[in-house]
mmCIF file of C-alpha atoms in Angstrom:
data_model
loop_
_atom_site.group_PDB
_atom_site.id
_atom_site.type_symbol
_atom_site.label_atom_id
_atom_site.label_comp_id
_atom_site.label_asym_id
_atom_site.label_seq_id
_atom_site.Cartn_x
_atom_site.Cartn_y
_atom_site.Cartn_z
ATOM 1 C CA MET P 858 -3.883 16.322 7.242
ATOM 2 C CA PRO P 859 -1.003 13.337 6.250
ATOM 3 C CA PHE P 860 -1.867 12.053 3.071
ATOM 4 C CA PRO P 861 1.257 8.822 1.932
ATOM 5 C CA ASN P 862 2.634 10.012 -1.500
ATOM 6 C CA PRO P 863 2.435 7.887 -4.154
ATOM 7 C CA CYS P 864 5.807 7.983 -5.772
ATOM 8 C CA CYS P 865 7.599 7.673 -2.299
ATOM 9 C CA GLY P 866 5.922 4.306 -0.597
ATOM 10 C CA GLN P 867 5.252 5.729 3.405
ATOM 11 C CA VAL P 868 6.644 8.846 2.845
ATOM 12 C CA LEU P 869 3.857 11.554 4.096
ATOM 13 C CA PHE P 870 2.556 15.103 2.844
ATOM 14 C CA ALA P 871 0.587 17.609 3.969
ATOM 15 C CA VAL P 872 -2.663 18.006 2.027
ATOM 16 C CA ALA P 873 -4.484 21.254 3.450
ATOM 17 C CA VAL P 874 -8.275 21.145 2.532
ATOM 18 C CA PRO P 875 -9.943 24.837 2.948
ATOM 19 C CA THR P 876 -13.073 25.564 3.316
ATOM 20 C CA VAL P 877 -15.510 26.549 0.591
ATOM 21 C CA VAL P 878 -14.925 30.503 1.795
ATOM 22 C CA ASP P 879 -10.940 29.779 1.632
ATOM 23 C CA ARG P 880 -10.862 27.987 -1.820
ATOM 24 C CA VAL P 881 -13.248 30.895 -2.916
ATOM 25 C CA PHE P 882 -10.518 32.906 -1.983
ATOM 26 C CA GLN P 883 -7.984 31.472 -3.209
ATOM 27 C CA GLN P 884 -9.760 30.991 -6.287
ATOM 28 C CA ALA P 885 -10.006 34.213 -6.749
ATOM 29 C CA ILE P 886 -6.226 35.340 -6.155
ATOM 30 C CA THR P 887 -5.505 32.823 -8.534
ATOM 31 C CA GLN P 888 -7.809 34.023 -11.452
ATOM 32 C CA VAL P 889 -6.369 37.565 -11.140
ATOM 33 C CA LEU P 890 -2.877 36.546 -10.633
ATOM 34 C CA SER P 891 -2.630 33.550 -13.509
ATOM 35 C CA PRO P 892 -2.656 35.824 -16.618
ATOM 36 C CA ILE P 893 0.089 38.205 -14.508
ATOM 37 C CA TYR P 894 2.239 34.968 -14.057
ATOM 38 C CA GLU P 895 1.842 33.884 -17.405
ATOM 39 C CA GLU P 896 3.741 36.327 -19.109
ATOM 40 C CA GLN P 897 6.509 35.665 -16.987
ATOM 41 C CA PHE P 898 6.614 32.031 -16.412
ATOM 42 C CA SER P 899 9.187 29.941 -19.270
ATOM 43 C CA LYS P 900 8.143 28.501 -22.203
ATOM 44 C CA ASN P 901 10.007 24.870 -20.955
ATOM 45 C CA SER P 902 7.611 25.168 -17.742
ATOM 46 C CA PHE P 903 4.396 22.814 -18.265
ATOM 47 C CA GLY P 904 2.961 21.777 -15.097
ATOM 48 C CA PHE P 905 -0.331 23.617 -13.944
ATOM 49 C CA ARG P 906 -0.624 25.897 -16.688
ATOM 50 C CA PRO P 907 -2.950 26.038 -19.132
ATOM 51 C CA LYS P 908 -2.788 25.025 -22.507
ATOM 52 C CA ARG P 909 -0.131 23.438 -21.283
ATOM 53 C CA GLY P 910 0.265 19.157 -19.635
ATOM 54 C CA ALA P 911 2.175 16.323 -19.546
ATOM 55 C CA HIS P 912 2.304 15.187 -22.908
ATOM 56 C CA ASP P 913 3.431 19.260 -24.212
ATOM 57 C CA ALA P 914 6.542 18.233 -22.067
ATOM 58 C CA LEU P 915 7.181 15.052 -22.892
ATOM 59 C CA LYS P 916 7.745 16.486 -26.238
ATOM 60 C CA GLN P 917 9.983 18.906 -25.680
ATOM 61 C CA CYS P 918 11.855 16.373 -24.456
ATOM 62 C CA GLN P 919 11.863 14.534 -27.401
ATOM 63 C CA GLN P 920 13.022 17.249 -29.680
ATOM 64 C CA ASN P 921 16.092 18.239 -26.591
ATOM 65 C CA VAL P 922 16.729 14.497 -27.423
ATOM 66 C CA ASN P 923 16.314 14.811 -31.259
ATOM 67 C CA ASP P 924 18.804 17.865 -31.186
ATOM 68 C CA GLY P 925 21.355 15.332 -29.707
ATOM 69 C CA TYR P 926 21.194 16.022 -25.721
ATOM 70 C CA VAL P 927 20.760 12.585 -24.805
ATOM 71 C CA TYR P 928 21.999 13.123 -21.069
ATOM 72 C CA VAL P 929 20.201 14.351 -18.548
ATOM 73 C CA VAL P 930 20.501 15.699 -15.367
ATOM 74 C CA ASP P 931 17.384 14.219 -13.546
ATOM 75 C CA MET P 932 16.905 16.822 -10.135
ATOM 76 C CA ASP P 933 14.854 15.766 -7.308
ATOM 77 C CA LEU P 934 13.645 17.997 -5.746
ATOM 78 C CA GLU P 935 13.891 17.133 -1.508
ATOM 79 C CA LYS P 936 9.923 17.478 -0.236
ATOM 80 C CA PHE P 937 9.494 20.434 -2.052
ATOM 81 C CA PHE P 938 6.034 21.606 -0.949
ATOM 82 C CA ASP P 939 7.000 20.679 2.126
ATOM 83 C CA THR P 940 10.038 22.901 2.737
ATOM 84 C CA VAL P 941 9.509 25.989 0.639
ATOM 85 C CA CYS P 942 10.614 29.037 2.388
ATOM 86 C CA GLN P 943 7.831 30.939 2.938
ATOM 87 C CA SER P 944 9.858 34.455 3.229
ATOM 88 C CA LYS P 945 10.963 33.475 0.154
ATOM 89 C CA LEU P 946 8.297 32.688 -1.648
ATOM 90 C CA ILE P 947 6.994 35.728 -0.560
ATOM 91 C CA GLU P 948 10.048 38.213 -1.746
ATOM 92 C CA VAL P 949 9.317 37.271 -5.062
ATOM 93 C CA LEU P 950 6.002 37.763 -5.437
ATOM 94 C CA SER P 951 6.724 41.286 -4.040
ATOM 95 C CA ARG P 952 8.780 42.006 -7.048
ATOM 96 C CA THR P 953 5.101 41.329 -9.047
ATOM 97 C CA ILE P 954 2.582 42.400 -6.423
ATOM 98 C CA LYS P 955 1.999 45.632 -5.097
ATOM 99 C CA ASP P 956 -1.034 45.513 -2.941
ATOM 100 C CA GLY P 957 0.227 44.271 0.614
ATOM 101 C CA ARG P 958 -3.322 43.145 0.824
ATOM 102 C CA VAL P 959 -2.896 40.210 -1.417
ATOM 103 C CA ILE P 960 0.665 39.752 -0.417
ATOM 104 C CA SER P 961 -0.986 39.525 3.688
ATOM 105 C CA LEU P 962 -3.405 36.932 2.498
ATOM 106 C CA ILE P 963 -1.588 34.824 0.581
ATOM 107 C CA HIS P 964 1.314 34.705 4.594
ATOM 108 C CA LYS P 965 -2.208 33.822 6.308
ATOM 109 C CA TYR P 966 -2.597 30.848 3.363
ATOM 110 C CA LEU P 967 0.887 29.956 3.520
ATOM 111 C CA ASN P 968 1.025 30.408 8.119
ATOM 112 C CA ALA P 969 -2.472 28.210 7.996
ATOM 113 C CA GLY P 970 -1.542 24.901 9.415
ATOM 114 C CA VAL P 971 -2.561 21.612 9.243
ATOM 115 C CA ILE P 972 -4.049 18.928 11.674
ATOM 116 C CA SER P 973 -2.441 15.958 12.346
ATOM 117 C CA GLY P 974 -3.436 13.336 14.001
ATOM 118 C CA GLY P 975 -6.680 15.522 15.659
ATOM 119 C CA ILE P 976 -3.825 17.918 16.830
ATOM 120 C CA PHE P 977 -3.192 21.427 15.527
ATOM 121 C CA GLU P 978 0.068 21.914 13.585
ATOM 122 C CA LYS P 979 1.775 25.689 12.631
ATOM 123 C CA THR P 980 2.835 25.576 8.570
ATOM 124 C CA GLU P 981 5.995 27.968 8.705
ATOM 125 C CA THR P 982 7.730 26.357 6.205
ATOM 126 C CA GLY P 983 5.935 24.424 3.244
ATOM 127 C CA MET P 984 3.073 25.573 1.246
ATOM 128 C CA PRO P 985 0.524 23.374 1.960
ATOM 129 C CA GLN P 986 -1.016 21.791 -1.105
ATOM 130 C CA GLY P 987 -5.155 21.198 -1.910
ATOM 131 C CA GLY P 988 -5.800 24.547 -2.628
ATOM 132 C CA PRO P 989 -6.738 26.165 -6.000
ATOM 133 C CA LEU P 990 -3.423 28.522 -4.908
ATOM 134 C CA SER P 991 -0.698 25.715 -4.610
ATOM 135 C CA PRO P 992 -0.057 25.626 -8.090
ATOM 136 C CA LEU P 993 0.573 28.980 -8.747
ATOM 137 C CA LEU P 994 2.440 29.209 -6.247
ATOM 138 C CA SER P 995 4.780 26.390 -6.691
ATOM 139 C CA ASN P 996 5.365 27.994 -10.487
ATOM 140 C CA VAL P 997 6.133 31.103 -9.238
ATOM 141 C CA MET P 998 8.677 29.715 -6.754
ATOM 142 C CA LEU P 999 10.201 27.434 -9.032
ATOM 143 C CA ASN P 1000 10.443 30.431 -12.060
ATOM 144 C CA GLU P 1001 13.228 31.470 -10.036
ATOM 145 C CA LEU P 1002 15.331 28.311 -11.322
ATOM 146 C CA ASP P 1003 13.341 28.256 -14.722
ATOM 147 C CA ARG P 1004 15.155 32.217 -15.110
ATOM 148 C CA GLU P 1005 18.264 30.793 -14.209
ATOM 149 C CA LEU P 1006 18.630 27.832 -16.413
ATOM 150 C CA THR P 1007 17.428 30.349 -19.368
ATOM 151 C CA ARG P 1008 20.674 32.586 -18.237
ATOM 152 C CA ARG P 1009 23.276 29.957 -18.060
ATOM 153 C CA GLY P 1010 22.034 28.693 -21.170
ATOM 154 C CA HIS P 1011 20.507 25.327 -20.801
ATOM 155 C CA ARG P 1012 18.188 23.856 -22.380
ATOM 156 C CA PHE P 1013 15.438 22.277 -19.504
ATOM 157 C CA VAL P 1014 12.096 20.930 -19.241
ATOM 158 C CA ARG P 1015 10.498 21.214 -15.846
ATOM 159 C CA TYR P 1016 6.317 19.903 -14.999
ATOM 160 C CA ALA P 1017 5.718 20.740 -11.451
ATOM 161 C CA ASP P 1018 8.640 19.788 -9.441
ATOM 162 C CA ASP P 1019 10.008 17.349 -11.601
ATOM 163 C CA CYS P 1020 12.666 19.085 -13.488
ATOM 164 C CA MET P 1021 15.505 17.283 -16.295
ATOM 165 C CA ILE P 1022 18.241 19.718 -17.039
ATOM 166 C CA PHE P 1023 19.975 18.555 -21.246
ATOM 167 C CA CYS P 1024 23.152 18.405 -22.205
ATOM 168 C CA LYS P 1025 25.024 17.251 -24.612
ATOM 169 C CA SER P 1026 27.502 14.770 -22.847
ATOM 170 C CA ARG P 1027 27.770 12.571 -19.111
ATOM 171 C CA ARG P 1028 30.525 15.517 -18.229
ATOM 172 C CA SER P 1029 28.874 18.354 -19.434
ATOM 173 C CA ALA P 1030 25.865 16.877 -17.030
ATOM 174 C CA GLU P 1031 27.650 16.137 -14.004
ATOM 175 C CA ARG P 1032 29.348 19.424 -14.539
ATOM 176 C CA THR P 1033 25.687 21.452 -14.530
ATOM 177 C CA LEU P 1034 24.712 19.154 -11.796
ATOM 178 C CA ARG P 1035 27.570 20.657 -9.317
ATOM 179 C CA ASN P 1036 26.979 24.446 -10.487
ATOM 180 C CA ILE P 1037 22.917 24.506 -10.219
ATOM 181 C CA ILE P 1038 22.940 22.745 -6.915
ATOM 182 C CA PRO P 1039 24.384 26.062 -4.782
ATOM 183 C CA PHE P 1040 22.039 28.085 -6.751
ATOM 184 C CA ILE P 1041 19.237 25.655 -5.186
ATOM 185 C CA GLU P 1042 20.305 25.720 -1.913
ATOM 186 C CA GLY P 1043 21.229 28.969 -1.629
ATOM 187 C CA LYS P 1044 19.493 31.531 -3.021
ATOM 188 C CA LEU P 1045 15.758 29.573 -3.363
ATOM 189 C CA PHE P 1046 16.647 27.352 -0.156
ATOM 190 C CA LEU P 1047 15.021 24.345 -1.634
ATOM 191 C CA LYS P 1048 17.228 20.814 -0.714
ATOM 192 C CA VAL P 1049 17.877 18.987 -3.698
ATOM 193 C CA ASN P 1050 17.800 15.124 -2.899
ATOM 194 C CA ARG P 1051 21.527 13.877 -3.612
ATOM 195 C CA LYS P 1052 20.398 9.831 -3.766
ATOM 196 C CA LYS P 1053 17.453 10.866 -6.167
ATOM 197 C CA THR P 1054 18.516 13.113 -8.111
ATOM 198 C CA SER P 1055 20.915 11.670 -11.020
ATOM 199 C CA VAL P 1056 23.152 12.137 -14.242
ATOM 200 C CA ALA P 1057 22.127 9.518 -17.030
ATOM 201 C CA HIS P 1058 21.496 8.430 -20.372
ATOM 202 C CA ILE P 1059 17.979 9.378 -21.376
ATOM 203 C CA SER P 1060 17.370 5.386 -22.015
ATOM 204 C CA LYS P 1061 17.531 4.813 -18.365
ATOM 205 C CA VAL P 1062 15.303 8.053 -17.138
ATOM 206 C CA LYS P 1063 11.874 7.583 -16.214
ATOM 207 C CA TYR P 1064 9.674 11.064 -16.485
ATOM 208 C CA LEU P 1065 6.291 11.593 -16.146
ATOM 209 C CA GLY P 1066 6.117 7.556 -16.082
ATOM 210 C CA TYR P 1067 7.383 7.487 -19.156
ATOM 211 C CA ALA P 1068 10.378 5.511 -20.367
ATOM 212 C CA PHE P 1069 12.941 6.641 -23.553
ATOM 213 C CA TYR P 1070 14.823 5.200 -26.230
ATOM 214 C CA ARG P 1071 16.283 5.878 -29.847
ATOM 215 C CA TYR P 1072 14.781 4.286 -32.807
ATOM 216 C CA LYS P 1073 16.604 4.858 -36.371
ATOM 217 C CA GLY P 1074 18.220 8.129 -34.732
ATOM 218 C CA GLU P 1075 14.983 9.471 -33.709
ATOM 219 C CA CYS P 1076 13.905 9.833 -29.824
ATOM 220 C CA ARG P 1077 10.658 7.921 -29.268
ATOM 221 C CA PHE P 1078 8.579 6.553 -25.908
ATOM 222 C CA ARG P 1079 7.805 3.654 -23.637
ATOM 223 C CA VAL P 1080 5.579 3.130 -21.307
ATOM 224 C CA HIS P 1081 8.070 2.873 -18.173
ATOM 225 C CA PRO P 1082 8.070 -0.888 -16.504
ATOM 226 C CA LYS P 1083 7.256 0.511 -13.026
ATOM 227 C CA SER P 1084 4.381 2.335 -14.346
ATOM 228 C CA VAL P 1085 3.234 -0.828 -15.856
ATOM 229 C CA THR P 1086 3.797 -2.346 -12.382
ATOM 230 C CA LYS P 1087 0.749 0.547 -11.642
ATOM 231 C CA MET P 1088 -1.677 -0.039 -14.136
ATOM 232 C CA LYS P 1089 -1.641 -3.711 -13.288
ATOM 233 C CA ASP P 1090 -1.680 -3.540 -9.037
ATOM 234 C CA LYS P 1091 -4.883 -0.563 -10.104
ATOM 235 C CA ILE P 1092 -6.321 -3.739 -12.061
ATOM 236 C CA ARG P 1093 -5.832 -5.595 -9.312
ATOM 237 C CA GLU P 1094 -7.129 -2.835 -6.963
ATOM 238 C CA LEU P 1095 -10.353 -2.331 -9.395
ATOM 239 C CA THR P 1096 -11.000 -6.206 -9.339
ATOM 240 C CA LYS P 1097 -11.002 -7.581 -6.055
ATOM 241 C CA ARG P 1098 -14.231 -9.580 -5.153
ATOM 242 C CA SER P 1099 -13.715 -7.393 -1.474
ATOM 243 C CA ASN P 1100 -15.171 -4.394 -3.224
ATOM 244 C CA GLY P 1101 -18.581 -6.117 -2.837
ATOM 245 C CA TRP P 1102 -18.900 -4.569 -6.533
ATOM 246 C CA GLY P 1103 -21.170 -5.924 -9.139
ATOM 247 C CA ASN P 1104 -20.225 -6.763 -12.296
ATOM 248 C CA GLU P 1105 -21.625 -3.914 -14.583
ATOM 249 C CA TYR P 1106 -20.296 -1.286 -12.044
ATOM 250 C CA ARG P 1107 -17.427 -3.677 -12.443
ATOM 251 C CA ALA P 1108 -16.729 -3.122 -15.816
ATOM 252 C CA MET P 1109 -17.843 0.607 -15.427
ATOM 253 C CA LYS P 1110 -14.784 1.502 -13.404
ATOM 254 C CA LEU P 1111 -12.637 -0.904 -15.393
ATOM 255 C CA THR P 1112 -13.620 1.471 -18.771
ATOM 256 C CA GLN P 1113 -13.121 4.375 -16.829
ATOM 257 C CA PHE P 1114 -9.565 3.900 -15.373
ATOM 258 C CA VAL P 1115 -8.380 1.969 -18.694
ATOM 259 C CA ARG P 1116 -9.876 5.008 -21.237
ATOM 260 C CA GLY P 1117 -7.527 7.649 -18.772
ATOM 261 C CA TRP P 1118 -4.671 5.151 -18.926
ATOM 262 C CA VAL P 1119 -4.716 4.910 -22.590
ATOM 263 C CA ASN P 1120 -5.137 8.256 -23.267
ATOM 264 C CA TYR P 1121 -2.017 9.353 -21.081
ATOM 265 C CA PHE P 1122 0.234 7.033 -22.344
ATOM 266 C CA SER P 1123 -0.844 7.181 -25.844
ATOM 267 C CA LEU P 1124 2.359 8.882 -27.381
ATOM 268 C CA ALA P 1125 3.607 5.814 -26.361
ATOM 269 C CA ASP P 1126 4.985 2.783 -28.696
ATOM 270 C CA MET P 1127 2.639 0.180 -26.831
ATOM 271 C CA LYS P 1128 0.940 -2.304 -29.411
ATOM 272 C CA GLY P 1129 2.886 -5.205 -27.476
ATOM 273 C CA LEU P 1130 2.123 -4.332 -24.377
ATOM 274 C CA LEU P 1131 -1.205 -3.744 -24.795
ATOM 275 C CA ARG P 1132 -1.608 -7.021 -26.685
ATOM 276 C CA GLU P 1133 -0.016 -8.879 -23.627
ATOM 277 C CA THR P 1134 -2.214 -6.995 -21.138
ATOM 278 C CA ASP P 1135 -5.506 -7.082 -23.233
ATOM 279 C CA GLU P 1136 -4.918 -11.390 -22.243
ATOM 280 C CA TRP P 1137 -4.026 -10.646 -18.944
ATOM 281 C CA LEU P 1138 -7.119 -8.594 -18.196
ATOM 282 C CA ARG P 1139 -9.023 -11.065 -19.933
ATOM 283 C CA HIS P 1140 -8.315 -13.707 -17.630
ATOM 284 C CA LYS P 1141 -8.433 -11.572 -14.387
ATOM 285 C CA ILE P 1142 -12.285 -10.977 -16.286
ATOM 286 C CA ARG P 1143 -13.157 -14.755 -16.476
ATOM 287 C CA THR P 1144 -11.164 -15.638 -13.464
ATOM 288 C CA ILE P 1145 -13.532 -13.324 -11.239
ATOM 289 C CA TYR P 1146 -17.069 -15.361 -12.528
ATOM 290 C CA TRP P 1147 -15.757 -18.787 -12.102
ATOM 291 C CA LYS P 1148 -15.265 -17.933 -8.660
ATOM 292 C CA GLN P 1149 -18.236 -16.234 -8.537
ATOM 293 C CA TRP P 1150 -20.284 -19.192 -10.010
ATOM 294 C CA LYS P 1151 -18.874 -21.353 -6.874
ATOM 295 C CA LYS P 1152 -20.986 -24.426 -7.172
ATOM 296 C CA VAL P 1153 -20.244 -27.233 -9.414
ATOM 297 C CA LYS P 1154 -24.643 -26.902 -10.726
ATOM 298 C CA THR P 1155 -24.284 -23.148 -10.860
ATOM 299 C CA LYS P 1156 -20.789 -22.682 -12.674
ATOM 300 C CA PHE P 1157 -22.765 -25.981 -15.103
ATOM 301 C CA ARG P 1158 -26.003 -23.526 -16.105
ATOM 302 C CA GLU P 1159 -24.383 -20.315 -16.482
ATOM 303 C CA LEU P 1160 -21.735 -22.371 -19.274
ATOM 304 C CA LYS P 1161 -24.810 -23.520 -20.793
ATOM 305 C CA LYS P 1162 -26.153 -20.392 -20.746
ATOM 306 C CA LEU P 1163 -22.963 -18.888 -22.354
ATOM 307 C CA GLY P 1164 -23.580 -21.459 -25.619
ATOM 308 C CA VAL P 1165 -21.107 -24.091 -24.533
ATOM 309 C CA GLU P 1166 -21.626 -27.801 -25.476
ATOM 310 C CA GLU P 1167 -23.474 -29.621 -21.855
ATOM 311 C CA GLU P 1168 -21.156 -32.463 -22.295
ATOM 312 C CA LYS P 1169 -18.019 -29.724 -22.581
ATOM 313 C CA ALA P 1170 -19.920 -27.794 -19.697
ATOM 314 C CA TRP P 1171 -20.083 -30.325 -17.300
ATOM 315 C CA ILE P 1172 -16.390 -31.464 -17.733
ATOM 316 C CA CYS P 1173 -15.730 -27.790 -17.015
ATOM 317 C CA ALA P 1174 -17.349 -27.529 -13.788
ATOM 318 C CA ASN P 1175 -16.305 -30.163 -12.398
ATOM 319 C CA MET P 1176 -12.878 -29.212 -12.513
ATOM 320 C CA ARG P 1177 -10.806 -29.358 -9.234
ATOM 321 C CA ASN P 1178 -7.387 -26.884 -10.210
ATOM 322 C CA GLY P 1179 -7.264 -23.309 -9.019
ATOM 323 C CA ASN P 1180 -9.366 -20.406 -9.936
ATOM 324 C CA TRP P 1181 -6.714 -18.955 -11.977
ATOM 325 C CA TYR P 1182 -5.571 -21.959 -13.908
ATOM 326 C CA CYS P 1183 -9.594 -22.379 -14.637
ATOM 327 C CA GLY P 1184 -9.554 -18.699 -15.723
ATOM 328 C CA GLY P 1185 -7.171 -19.470 -18.540
ATOM 329 C CA TYR P 1186 -9.277 -22.740 -19.998
ATOM 330 C CA PHE P 1187 -10.431 -23.347 -23.507
ATOM 331 C CA VAL P 1188 -13.702 -23.675 -22.578
ATOM 332 C CA LEU P 1189 -14.174 -20.606 -20.602
ATOM 333 C CA GLN P 1190 -11.620 -18.519 -23.239
ATOM 334 C CA THR P 1191 -14.292 -19.916 -25.888
ATOM 335 C CA ALA P 1192 -17.240 -18.653 -23.467
ATOM 336 C CA PHE P 1193 -15.780 -15.263 -22.742
ATOM 337 C CA ASN P 1194 -14.106 -14.385 -26.444
ATOM 338 C CA ASN P 1195 -13.586 -10.832 -26.758
ATOM 339 C CA LYS P 1196 -17.171 -10.489 -28.572
ATOM 340 C CA LYS P 1197 -18.854 -11.566 -24.974
ATOM 341 C CA LEU P 1198 -16.484 -9.527 -23.361
ATOM 342 C CA ARG P 1199 -17.320 -6.826 -24.986
ATOM 343 C CA GLU P 1200 -20.718 -7.390 -24.633
ATOM 344 C CA LEU P 1201 -20.619 -7.215 -20.882
ATOM 345 C CA GLY P 1202 -19.225 -3.714 -21.100
ATOM 346 C CA TYR P 1203 -15.583 -4.560 -20.297
ATOM 347 C CA PRO P 1204 -12.821 -2.262 -21.682
ATOM 348 C CA THR P 1205 -9.769 -3.445 -23.490
ATOM 349 C CA PHE P 1206 -6.898 -1.394 -24.200
ATOM 350 C CA THR P 1207 -5.777 -2.405 -27.581
ATOM 351 C CA GLU P 1208 -9.662 -0.877 -29.046
ATOM 352 C CA LEU P 1209 -8.819 2.591 -26.761
ATOM 353 C CA TYR P 1210 -5.727 2.679 -27.987
ATOM 354 C CA LEU P 1211 -6.141 2.349 -32.047
ATOM 355 C CA LYS P 1212 -8.890 5.014 -31.419
ATOM 356 C CA VAL P 1213 -6.737 7.599 -29.386
ATOM 357 C CA CYS P 1214 -4.413 7.095 -32.815
ATOM 358 C CA GLU P 1215 -7.002 7.828 -35.471
ATOM 359 C CA ASN P 1216 -8.490 10.889 -33.715
#
């Protein structure tokens, strides 16, 4: 089934959702093979591996930068899962897996095909996403790149197909890029996206949603502006009137999202950003209630319930400005203060961030 890639606008990628039986077989194969391949995988690979994650990858990036490797080759493999050479993958697997039955099962999984627009399509190239076996197979394939980079003495960090090679100078990084492309395309039969692959100073790079900067000689993290934009877009989606959600359910969904977002970006220095975001979120929440009340009588009644003086409530209820403007009016700010919003179940980025930092 084709899905839009959230990183690439309208570009589609195939997701093969396995049947229950297929999923059981894939999971069984994965459980047997994972411990075997874990011994072979590079210490610089962090995606889809036990006890490793994005934060570990970022900390390794930080260590490389602190050691003076401030220029990076930001490698982009074009449609990696769609373009994996199946025969090459089987060849790599066969070096470790000597049981032909397992190899045959994996080959059948790779050739299972996908249904696009109700039409069955063969998958003679590429690797279907969506099953428990896909992450392991992707690491098996890209471990070949890891081994080559290690053999050449490069410092690198790879999370799934997102790879950065660290160098001490721009010239060295450019030379590294020129020299590694023939291996990727000629030996692994993968395609390097020339438009998105770049050589840049670490301060110009976005990696796993983070940006990097130097402070007092040390590498530190920020939330990349594109990640902030995505976060606000998600909040707009969660606060749309067309959702038809009640206020309690909306508060719960917002809390789930904000907690997950803060946990993921907890490595970043973002107190100032979160204060601004909290102000913006409170404004949106006040505007939601203002829209819900609609009629003057309803606004007047609800404002009085929130403890607003009768005269101020009446003046506010009769305002004819736009909803967003009214959401920022001081009467509504007083009625929906931080304490009240907390009672209603709404989250604040800052409070959740401070809790994460304490732990």
